[in-house]
CSV table of C-alpha atoms in Angstrom, one decimal:
chain,number,residue,atom,x,y,z
A,588,MET,CA,-0.1,-0.1,-0.1
A,589,GLN,CA,1.2,3.5,-0.6
A,590,ARG,CA,-0.4,7.0,0.4
A,591,HIS,CA,-1.1,9.5,-2.3
A,592,LEU,CA,-2.0,13.3,-2.1
A,593,GLY,CA,-3.9,14.5,-4.9
A,594,ILE,CA,-4.5,18.5,-5.3
A,595,ASP,CA,-6.8,20.4,-7.4
A,596,ILE,CA,-6.7,24.1,-7.4
A,597,GLY,CA,-10.1,25.2,-9.1
A,598,SER,CA,-11.0,28.6,-10.3
A,599,ARG,CA,-13.0,29.3,-6.8
A,600,ALA,CA,-12.1,26.3,-4.5
A,601,PHE,CA,-8.9,24.5,-3.5
A,602,ASN,CA,-9.4,20.7,-3.1
A,603,ALA,CA,-7.0,18.0,-1.5
A,604,VAL,CA,-7.2,14.5,-0.9
A,605,VAL,CA,-4.9,11.4,0.6
A,606,ILE,CA,-5.5,8.1,-0.5
A,607,ASP,CA,-4.2,4.7,0.2
A,608,THR,CA,-3.7,2.7,-3.0
A,609,ASP,CA,-2.8,-0.8,-4.0
A,610,GLU,CA,-1.1,-0.8,-7.3
A,611,ALA,CA,-1.1,-4.4,-7.5
A,612,HIS,CA,-4.8,-4.5,-7.7
A,613,GLY,CA,-5.5,-2.1,-10.4
A,614,LEU,CA,-5.2,1.0,-8.1
A,615,ALA,CA,-7.8,0.3,-5.8
A,616,PHE,CA,-8.0,3.0,-3.1
A,617,GLU,CA,-9.2,4.2,0.1
A,618,ILE,CA,-9.8,7.8,1.3
A,619,VAL,CA,-7.8,8.8,4.1
A,620,GLU,CA,-8.7,12.5,4.4
A,621,ALA,CA,-10.0,15.1,2.1
A,622,LEU,CA,-10.4,18.8,2.4
A,623,SER,CA,-12.1,21.4,0.4
A,624,ARG,CA,-12.1,25.2,0.9
A,625,PRO,CA,-12.5,28.5,-1.0
A,626,ILE,CA,-9.5,30.1,-2.3
A,627,ALA,CA,-10.8,33.4,-1.6
A,628,GLY,CA,-7.6,35.1,-2.9
A,629,ASP,CA,-5.1,33.2,-0.7
A,630,LEU,CA,-3.7,30.4,-2.3
A,631,THR,CA,-0.6,30.3,-0.3
A,632,SER,CA,-2.7,29.4,3.1
A,633,CYS,CA,-4.5,26.8,0.8
A,634,TRP,CA,-1.2,25.2,0.0
A,635,ASN,CA,0.2,25.4,3.4
A,636,GLU,CA,-2.9,23.4,4.4
A,637,ALA,CA,-2.2,20.7,1.7
A,638,LEU,CA,1.7,20.6,3.0
A,639,ALA,CA,0.5,19.9,6.5
A,640,LEU,CA,-1.9,17.1,5.0
A,641,SER,CA,1.0,15.5,3.4
A,642,GLN,CA,3.0,15.6,6.6
A,643,ARG,CA,0.4,14.5,8.8
A,644,HIS,CA,-0.2,11.4,6.8
A,645,GLY,CA,3.2,10.6,5.3
A,646,CYS,CA,2.4,10.7,1.6
A,647,HIS,CA,4.6,9.0,-1.1
A,648,HIS,CA,3.5,10.3,-4.0
A,649,PHE,CA,1.8,13.7,-5.2
A,650,GLY,CA,-0.3,14.8,-8.0
A,651,VAL,CA,-1.2,18.3,-8.8
A,652,THR,CA,-3.9,19.8,-11.5
A,653,HIS,CA,-4.8,23.5,-12.1
A,654,SER,CA,-7.8,24.6,-13.9
A,655,GLY,CA,-6.0,27.5,-15.4
A,656,ALA,CA,-2.8,26.9,-16.3
A,657,THR,CA,-0.3,23.9,-17.7
A,658,SER,CA,3.3,23.4,-17.1
A,659,GLY,CA,5.7,19.8,-17.0
A,660,ARG,CA,4.7,19.2,-13.4
A,661,LEU,CA,1.1,19.8,-13.6
A,662,LEU,CA,-1.6,16.9,-14.5
A,663,ASP,CA,-3.9,17.6,-17.2
A,664,ASN,CA,-6.9,19.0,-15.5
A,665,THR,CA,-9.9,17.4,-17.9
A,666,LEU,CA,-8.0,14.1,-17.7
A,667,CYS,CA,-7.9,14.2,-13.7
A,668,SER,CA,-11.7,14.7,-13.6
A,669,ILE,CA,-12.4,11.9,-16.1
A,670,HIS,CA,-10.2,9.5,-14.0
A,671,GLY,CA,-11.6,10.7,-10.6
A,672,ALA,CA,-15.1,10.9,-11.7
A,673,ALA,CA,-15.1,7.2,-13.1
A,674,LYS,CA,-13.4,5.8,-9.9
A,675,LEU,CA,-16.0,7.7,-7.6
A,676,LEU,CA,-18.8,6.3,-9.7
A,677,PRO,CA,-17.4,2.8,-11.3
A,678,GLU,CA,-20.9,1.9,-12.2
A,679,CYS,CA,-21.8,5.0,-14.3
A,680,ARG,CA,-21.4,4.9,-18.1
A,681,SER,CA,-22.3,8.8,-18.3
A,682,ILE,CA,-21.1,11.4,-15.9
A,683,PHE,CA,-21.9,15.0,-15.7
A,684,SER,CA,-19.1,16.8,-14.1
A,685,ILE,CA,-20.4,20.6,-13.4
A,686,GLY,CA,-17.8,23.1,-11.6
A,687,ALA,CA,-17.9,26.5,-10.7
A,688,GLN,CA,-16.1,27.7,-14.3
A,689,SER,CA,-16.9,24.4,-16.2
A,690,PHE,CA,-19.3,21.5,-16.9
A,691,PHE,CA,-18.7,18.4,-18.9
A,692,LEU,CA,-20.2,15.3,-20.1
A,693,TYR,CA,-18.0,12.0,-19.8
A,694,ILE,CA,-19.1,9.0,-21.4
A,695,PHE,CA,-17.7,5.6,-21.0
A,696,ASP,CA,-18.2,2.2,-23.0
A,697,GLU,CA,-19.9,-0.9,-21.6
A,698,ARG,CA,-17.0,-2.0,-19.8
A,699,GLY,CA,-16.2,1.2,-18.3
A,700,GLY,CA,-13.6,2.5,-20.4
A,701,TYR,CA,-13.5,6.2,-21.6
A,702,HIS,CA,-15.2,6.5,-24.7
A,703,GLU,CA,-15.8,10.6,-25.4
A,704,HIS,CA,-16.4,13.7,-23.5
A,705,VAL,CA,-17.8,17.4,-24.2
A,706,GLY,CA,-17.6,20.6,-22.5
A,707,ASN,CA,-19.4,23.7,-22.1
A,708,PRO,CA,-19.0,26.8,-24.6
A,709,PRO,CA,-16.7,29.7,-23.3
A,710,CYS,CA,-19.5,31.1,-21.1
A,711,ALA,CA,-20.0,31.0,-17.3
A,712,ALA,CA,-24.1,30.3,-18.2
A,713,GLY,CA,-24.7,26.8,-16.3
A,714,THR,CA,-21.8,27.0,-13.9
A,715,GLY,CA,-21.3,27.4,-10.5
A,716,ALA,CA,-20.1,30.9,-10.7
A,717,PHE,CA,-23.4,32.0,-12.6
A,718,LEU,CA,-25.2,30.7,-9.6
A,719,GLU,CA,-22.7,32.5,-7.3
A,720,GLN,CA,-23.5,36.0,-9.1
A,721,GLN,CA,-27.1,35.3,-9.2
A,722,ALA,CA,-27.1,34.6,-5.4
A,723,GLU,CA,-25.0,37.5,-4.6
A,724,ARG,CA,-27.6,39.9,-6.2
A,725,LEU,CA,-30.2,38.6,-4.2
A,726,GLY,CA,-28.1,39.1,-0.8
A,727,PHE,CA,-26.6,36.0,0.1
A,728,ASP,CA,-24.3,32.8,-1.0
A,729,ALA,CA,-24.4,29.9,-3.5
A,730,GLU,CA,-25.3,27.5,-0.6
A,731,GLU,CA,-28.1,29.5,0.8
A,732,LEU,CA,-29.4,29.6,-2.7
A,733,SER,CA,-29.1,26.1,-2.8
A,734,ARG,CA,-30.9,25.5,0.5
A,735,ARG,CA,-33.7,27.8,-0.3
A,736,ALA,CA,-34.5,26.3,-3.7
A,737,ALA,CA,-34.2,22.6,-2.2
A,738,ALA,CA,-36.9,23.9,0.4
A,739,TYR,CA,-39.3,25.7,-1.6
A,740,GLN,CA,-42.6,23.9,-2.9
A,741,GLY,CA,-44.9,25.6,-5.6
A,742,PRO,CA,-44.9,27.0,-8.8
A,743,VAL,CA,-41.3,27.7,-10.2
A,744,PRO,CA,-40.7,30.7,-12.6
A,745,SER,CA,-39.0,30.3,-15.7
A,746,ILE,CA,-35.6,32.2,-15.6
A,747,ALA,CA,-33.4,32.5,-18.7
A,748,THR,CA,-29.9,31.2,-17.3
A,749,ARG,CA,-28.1,31.2,-20.7
A,750,CYS,CA,-27.1,34.7,-20.2
A,751,ALA,CA,-26.1,36.7,-16.5
A,752,VAL,CA,-27.9,39.9,-18.3
A,753,PHE,CA,-31.0,38.1,-19.1
A,754,ALA,CA,-31.4,36.4,-16.0
A,755,LYS,CA,-30.8,39.5,-13.5
A,756,THR,CA,-33.5,41.1,-15.7
A,757,ASP,CA,-36.1,37.9,-15.6
A,758,ILE,CA,-35.5,37.9,-11.5
A,759,ILE,CA,-36.9,41.5,-11.2
A,760,HIS,CA,-39.8,40.6,-13.7
A,761,ARG,CA,-40.5,37.2,-12.0
A,762,MET,CA,-40.9,39.2,-8.9
A,763,GLN,CA,-43.2,41.8,-10.4
A,764,GLU,CA,-45.1,39.0,-11.3
A,765,GLY,CA,-45.4,37.9,-7.4
A,766,PHE,CA,-42.7,35.5,-7.1
A,767,GLY,CA,-40.7,35.2,-3.9
A,768,VAL,CA,-37.0,34.8,-3.4
A,769,ASP,CA,-37.4,31.2,-2.7
A,770,ALA,CA,-39.2,30.7,-5.9
A,771,ILE,CA,-36.5,32.6,-7.8
A,772,CYS,CA,-33.8,30.5,-6.4
A,773,ALA,CA,-35.5,27.3,-7.5
A,774,GLY,CA,-36.0,28.9,-11.0
A,775,LEU,CA,-32.5,29.7,-11.3
A,776,CYS,CA,-31.4,26.1,-10.3
A,777,GLU,CA,-33.8,24.4,-12.6
A,778,GLY,CA,-33.0,26.9,-15.4
A,779,VAL,CA,-29.1,25.9,-14.9
A,780,ALA,CA,-29.9,22.3,-15.2
A,781,LYS,CA,-31.8,23.0,-18.6
A,782,THR,CA,-28.8,25.1,-19.8
A,783,VAL,CA,-26.3,22.2,-18.6
A,784,LEU,CA,-28.4,19.5,-20.6
A,785,ASP,CA,-29.2,21.4,-23.7
A,786,SER,CA,-25.3,22.5,-24.1
A,787,LEU,CA,-24.1,18.8,-23.5
A,788,LEU,CA,-26.6,16.5,-25.0
A,789,LYS,CA,-27.4,17.6,-28.9
A,790,GLY,CA,-29.2,14.7,-29.3
A,791,ARG,CA,-27.1,12.3,-27.4
A,792,VAL,CA,-28.8,9.2,-25.9
A,793,LEU,CA,-27.0,8.6,-22.8
A,794,PRO,CA,-25.9,5.2,-21.8
A,795,THR,CA,-27.1,4.5,-18.4
A,796,ALA,CA,-26.2,4.4,-15.3
A,797,ILE,CA,-25.8,8.2,-15.0
A,798,GLY,CA,-24.0,10.4,-12.4
A,799,VAL,CA,-23.0,13.6,-11.3
A,800,VAL,CA,-20.0,14.9,-10.1
A,801,GLY,CA,-18.2,18.6,-9.1
A,802,GLY,CA,-19.2,21.0,-6.6
A,803,VAL,CA,-22.4,22.0,-7.9
A,804,ALA,CA,-23.4,18.7,-7.5
A,805,ALA,CA,-24.2,19.6,-4.0
A,806,ASN,CA,-27.0,21.5,-5.4
A,807,ALA,CA,-30.3,18.9,-4.7
A,808,ARG,CA,-32.7,21.4,-6.7
A,809,LEU,CA,-30.5,21.3,-9.8
A,810,CYS,CA,-29.5,17.4,-9.3
A,811,ASP,CA,-33.2,16.5,-9.1
A,812,ALA,CA,-34.2,18.8,-12.3
A,813,ILE,CA,-31.4,17.1,-14.3
A,814,GLU,CA,-33.5,13.8,-13.4
A,815,ALA,CA,-36.7,15.0,-13.9
A,816,GLU,CA,-35.6,16.3,-17.5
A,817,LEU,CA,-33.6,12.7,-18.3
A,818,GLY,CA,-36.5,10.7,-16.9
A,819,LEU,CA,-33.7,8.8,-14.9
A,820,PRO,CA,-32.0,8.7,-11.5
A,821,LEU,CA,-28.8,10.5,-10.9
A,822,GLN,CA,-26.0,8.9,-8.9
A,823,ARG,CA,-24.2,11.1,-6.7
A,824,PRO,CA,-21.1,10.4,-4.6
A,825,LYS,CA,-20.6,11.4,-0.9
A,826,LEU,CA,-18.0,13.9,-1.7
A,827,PRO,CA,-18.7,15.2,-5.4
A,828,TRP,CA,-16.3,17.8,-5.5
A,829,MET,CA,-13.5,15.4,-4.9
A,830,ALA,CA,-13.3,13.8,-8.3
A,831,THR,CA,-10.7,16.0,-9.7
A,832,ALA,CA,-8.2,15.8,-6.8
A,833,LEU,CA,-9.0,12.0,-6.7
A,834,GLY,CA,-8.2,11.5,-10.3
A,835,ALA,CA,-4.8,13.8,-9.4
A,836,ALA,CA,-3.7,11.4,-6.6
A,837,LEU,CA,-4.3,8.3,-8.6
A,838,LEU,CA,-2.2,9.8,-11.8
A,839,GLY,CA,0.5,11.8,-10.0
A,840,ARG,CA,3.8,10.5,-9.8
A,841,LEU,CA,5.6,13.8,-8.1
A,842,ASP,CA,7.9,12.3,-5.5
A,843,THR,CA,8.3,15.6,-3.5
A,844,LEU,CA,5.8,18.6,-3.1
A,845,ASP,CA,7.6,21.7,-2.7
A,846,SER,CA,7.0,24.1,-0.1
A,847,SER,CA,6.3,27.0,-2.2
A,848,LEU,CA,4.1,27.4,-5.2
A,849,GLU,CA,6.6,29.5,-7.0
A,850,THR,CA,8.3,26.2,-8.7
A,851,LEU,CA,4.9,24.7,-9.9
A,852,LEU,CA,2.5,27.3,-11.2
A,853,PRO,CA,3.8,29.6,-14.1
A,854,HIS,CA,3.7,33.0,-13.5
A,855,GLN,CA,1.4,35.3,-16.2
A,856,ARG,CA,2.4,38.7,-15.7
A,857,ARG,CA,-0.3,41.1,-17.1
A,858,GLU,CA,-0.2,44.3,-18.1
A,859,ARG,CA,-1.5,47.1,-16.2
A,860,ARG,CA,-3.3,50.1,-18.0
A,861,PRO,CA,-3.2,53.5,-16.8
A,862,PRO,CA,-6.6,54.5,-14.8
A,863,LEU,CA,-9.6,56.1,-17.0
A,864,LEU,CA,-9.7,60.1,-17.0
A,865,ARG,CA,-12.3,61.1,-14.5
A,866,ASP,CA,-14.1,64.3,-14.5
A,867,SER,CA,-13.6,65.9,-11.3
A,868,SER,CA,-16.1,69.0,-12.1
A,869,ILE,CA,-19.0,67.2,-10.9
A,870,PRO,CA,-19.8,68.2,-7.3
A,871,ALA,CA,-19.9,65.6,-4.7
A,872,ASN,CA,-21.2,65.8,-0.8
A,873,PRO,CA,-19.9,63.9,1.8
A,874,SER,CA,-21.9,60.4,2.2
A,875,THR,CA,-22.8,58.3,5.3
A,876,GLU,CA,-24.8,55.5,5.8
A,877,LEU,CA,-28.0,55.0,7.9
A,878,ASP,CA,-29.8,51.7,8.2
A,879,GLY,CA,-27.8,50.0,5.4
A,880,VAL,CA,-28.5,52.6,3.1
A,881,GLU,CA,-25.6,55.0,1.5
A,882,LEU,CA,-26.5,58.5,1.7
A,883,GLU,CA,-25.6,61.7,0.3
A,884,LEU,CA,-27.2,64.9,1.7
A,885,ALA,CA,-26.7,68.5,0.6
A,886,ASP,CA,-25.7,71.5,3.4
A,887,GLU,CA,-28.4,73.0,5.0
A,888,ASP,CA,-28.5,76.1,3.0
A,889,LEU,CA,-29.4,74.5,0.0
A,890,LEU,CA,-32.1,72.4,1.5
A,891,GLN,CA,-33.6,75.5,3.2
A,892,ALA,CA,-33.4,77.3,0.0
A,893,CYS,CA,-35.4,74.7,-2.1
A,894,THR,CA,-39.2,75.4,-2.7
A,895,ARG,CA,-40.0,72.2,-5.1
A,896,ALA,CA,-38.1,69.3,-5.8
A,897,THR,CA,-38.3,66.0,-8.1
A,898,LEU,CA,-37.8,62.6,-7.1
A,899,GLY,CA,-35.9,60.0,-9.5
A,900,VAL,CA,-35.8,56.4,-8.6
A,901,ASP,CA,-33.9,53.2,-10.5
A,902,VAL,CA,-34.6,50.0,-9.5
A,903,GLY,CA,-31.9,47.7,-10.7
A,904,SER,CA,-31.5,44.0,-10.2
A,905,THR,CA,-28.3,44.4,-8.1
A,906,SER,CA,-28.9,48.1,-6.5
A,907,THR,CA,-31.5,50.7,-6.2
A,908,LYS,CA,-30.8,54.2,-6.3
A,909,ALA,CA,-32.6,57.6,-5.4
A,910,ALA,CA,-32.1,61.1,-6.2
A,911,LEU,CA,-33.9,64.0,-5.1
A,912,LEU,CA,-33.3,67.4,-7.3
A,913,ASP,CA,-34.1,70.9,-6.7
A,914,GLU,CA,-35.4,73.3,-9.5
A,915,GLN,CA,-32.0,73.9,-10.8
A,916,GLY,CA,-31.4,70.2,-11.0
A,917,ARG,CA,-29.0,70.4,-8.1
A,918,LEU,CA,-28.8,67.1,-5.9
A,919,LEU,CA,-30.4,67.4,-2.5
A,920,VAL,CA,-30.3,63.9,-1.3
A,921,GLY,CA,-28.7,60.8,-3.2
A,922,LEU,CA,-29.7,57.4,-1.8
A,923,TYR,CA,-28.0,53.8,-2.8
A,924,THR,CA,-28.5,50.5,-1.2
A,925,ALA,CA,-28.6,46.6,-2.5
A,926,THR,CA,-31.9,45.1,-4.0
A,927,ARG,CA,-31.2,41.7,-3.0
A,928,GLY,CA,-34.1,40.4,-4.9
A,929,GLU,CA,-36.6,42.7,-3.0
A,930,PRO,CA,-37.6,45.7,-4.9
A,931,LEU,CA,-40.6,46.9,-3.2
A,932,GLN,CA,-38.9,46.4,0.5
A,933,THR,CA,-35.8,48.2,-0.9
A,934,VAL,CA,-37.5,51.2,-2.2
A,935,SER,CA,-39.5,51.3,1.1
A,936,ARG,CA,-36.3,51.3,3.0
A,937,LEU,CA,-35.1,54.2,0.8
A,938,PHE,CA,-38.3,56.6,1.6
A,939,ASN,CA,-37.5,55.5,5.4
A,940,THR,CA,-34.0,56.8,5.1
A,941,LEU,CA,-35.2,59.9,3.4
A,942,ASN,CA,-37.6,60.6,5.9
A,943,ARG,CA,-35.0,60.7,8.6
A,944,ALA,CA,-32.3,62.5,6.6
A,945,TRP,CA,-34.7,65.1,5.8
A,946,PRO,CA,-38.4,65.1,7.1
A,947,ALA,CA,-39.6,68.1,4.7
A,948,TRP,CA,-38.6,66.5,1.5
A,949,ARG,CA,-42.4,65.5,1.1
A,950,ASP,CA,-43.9,69.1,1.4
A,951,LYS,CA,-41.4,70.1,-1.3
A,952,LEU,CA,-42.0,67.1,-4.0
A,953,SER,CA,-43.6,68.1,-7.0
A,954,ALA,CA,-43.0,65.2,-9.1
A,955,CYS,CA,-41.5,61.8,-9.1
A,956,ALA,CA,-40.5,59.1,-11.6
A,957,CYS,CA,-38.6,55.6,-11.7
A,958,THR,CA,-36.6,53.3,-14.1
A,959,GLY,CA,-34.6,50.3,-14.0
A,960,SER,CA,-35.8,46.8,-14.4
A,961,GLY,CA,-38.2,46.8,-11.5
A,962,ARG,CA,-39.8,50.3,-12.6
A,963,ALA,CA,-43.3,48.6,-13.5
A,964,LEU,CA,-43.9,47.4,-10.1
A,965,VAL,CA,-42.7,50.0,-8.3
A,966,ARG,CA,-44.9,52.7,-10.5
A,967,ARG,CA,-48.0,50.7,-9.6
A,968,VAL,CA,-47.0,50.4,-5.8
A,969,PHE,CA,-45.9,53.9,-4.9
A,970,SER,CA,-48.2,55.6,-7.4
A,971,MET,CA,-45.2,57.5,-9.2
A,972,ASP,CA,-45.7,60.0,-11.9
A,973,ALA,CA,-43.9,58.2,-14.7
A,974,GLU,CA,-41.7,55.4,-15.6
A,975,LEU,CA,-38.7,55.6,-17.9
A,976,ASP,CA,-36.8,52.8,-19.6
A,977,GLU,CA,-33.0,52.7,-18.6
A,978,ILE,CA,-31.6,53.8,-22.1
A,979,SER,CA,-33.7,56.9,-21.7
A,980,ALA,CA,-32.9,57.7,-18.1
A,981,HIS,CA,-29.1,57.5,-19.0
A,982,ALA,CA,-29.3,59.6,-21.9
A,983,LEU,CA,-31.1,62.6,-20.1
A,984,ALA,CA,-28.6,62.2,-17.2
A,985,ALA,CA,-25.7,62.2,-19.4
A,986,SER,CA,-26.7,65.3,-21.1
A,987,ALA,CA,-27.4,67.0,-18.1
A,988,PHE,CA,-23.7,66.4,-16.7
A,989,CYS,CA,-22.3,67.1,-19.9
A,990,PRO,CA,-24.5,69.5,-21.9
A,991,GLU,CA,-21.7,70.3,-24.5
């Protein structure tokens, strides 16, 4: 028996596994310990954890793979993933691998030998990163999105998941139709499942049994949606995120693991461009934060001099803004906060903050309008005078700031 360490440096997560192998019996293996943690910009700490793992278990051989680079000492990432998936799900003949930045379909012959694989196009749609991005817009993380989606029971809204831009617009539109945040989470997971299948199957009839690996395989609602679309059960290993690291452990033949990443990962120097010129002529007032809302308030003299004011509200999928202007178009109050999937509650929070910051604003208000992806719902609920599409609102603001 020999002890191997496999390391998978992914785009989001750092995964490592220690296994005991018996090379005399076709690389049969037993998992000793496995770890997974987000990289979060600190790859050095992740690497040090792997070194400690190696020392703790006295590993003999090492394999390292990296999703974003290749070198003579790094193993091919796709090869490791295929090999690890086949070992984790030895009875499966079709295996989906869904990670943070890519997804694949691996197909094996009747004896379990490799037949072919196909991957996603160069786009984040259908990946874990896509779900992370949408979860962040809703104000929580991907794990919370998965939990909410799994627990939701009820009608599921259709959300375009082939493009992040379309998805964020659809989220607001579905909320305007009355769907809550949990329903949106379920719609996102089911939409991503369809995107994965549409991208990979393309008329293929899958040999059974069928399995799934990768970090996104922990998303129960997404996996259930794949099962429903295929009409077949989907096998998931206990630690689906471990597949690529396991493949690296089985295929790795390095005798030592360097204490520094410098000798292993190639450096990719990037040209740094100068910052864009910014127009400093636009006046800005000091800002503060009140109840989670960023607030910019004009000086007292300007507020006292105001007799009539107009209000504009921009209800976006990510953030909601409001601007109160006097008759000369000068900013009296500016407000900014995250939408987090709740446009009505967010606009109410802005108004409550405005009431606290300058209670007299209601007596000055002569007109109000809204724009943004949530404009239709907000106009109806808050009885605003008008709604503008975003392009028209941007054009009007640009002409006001830069009249020449």
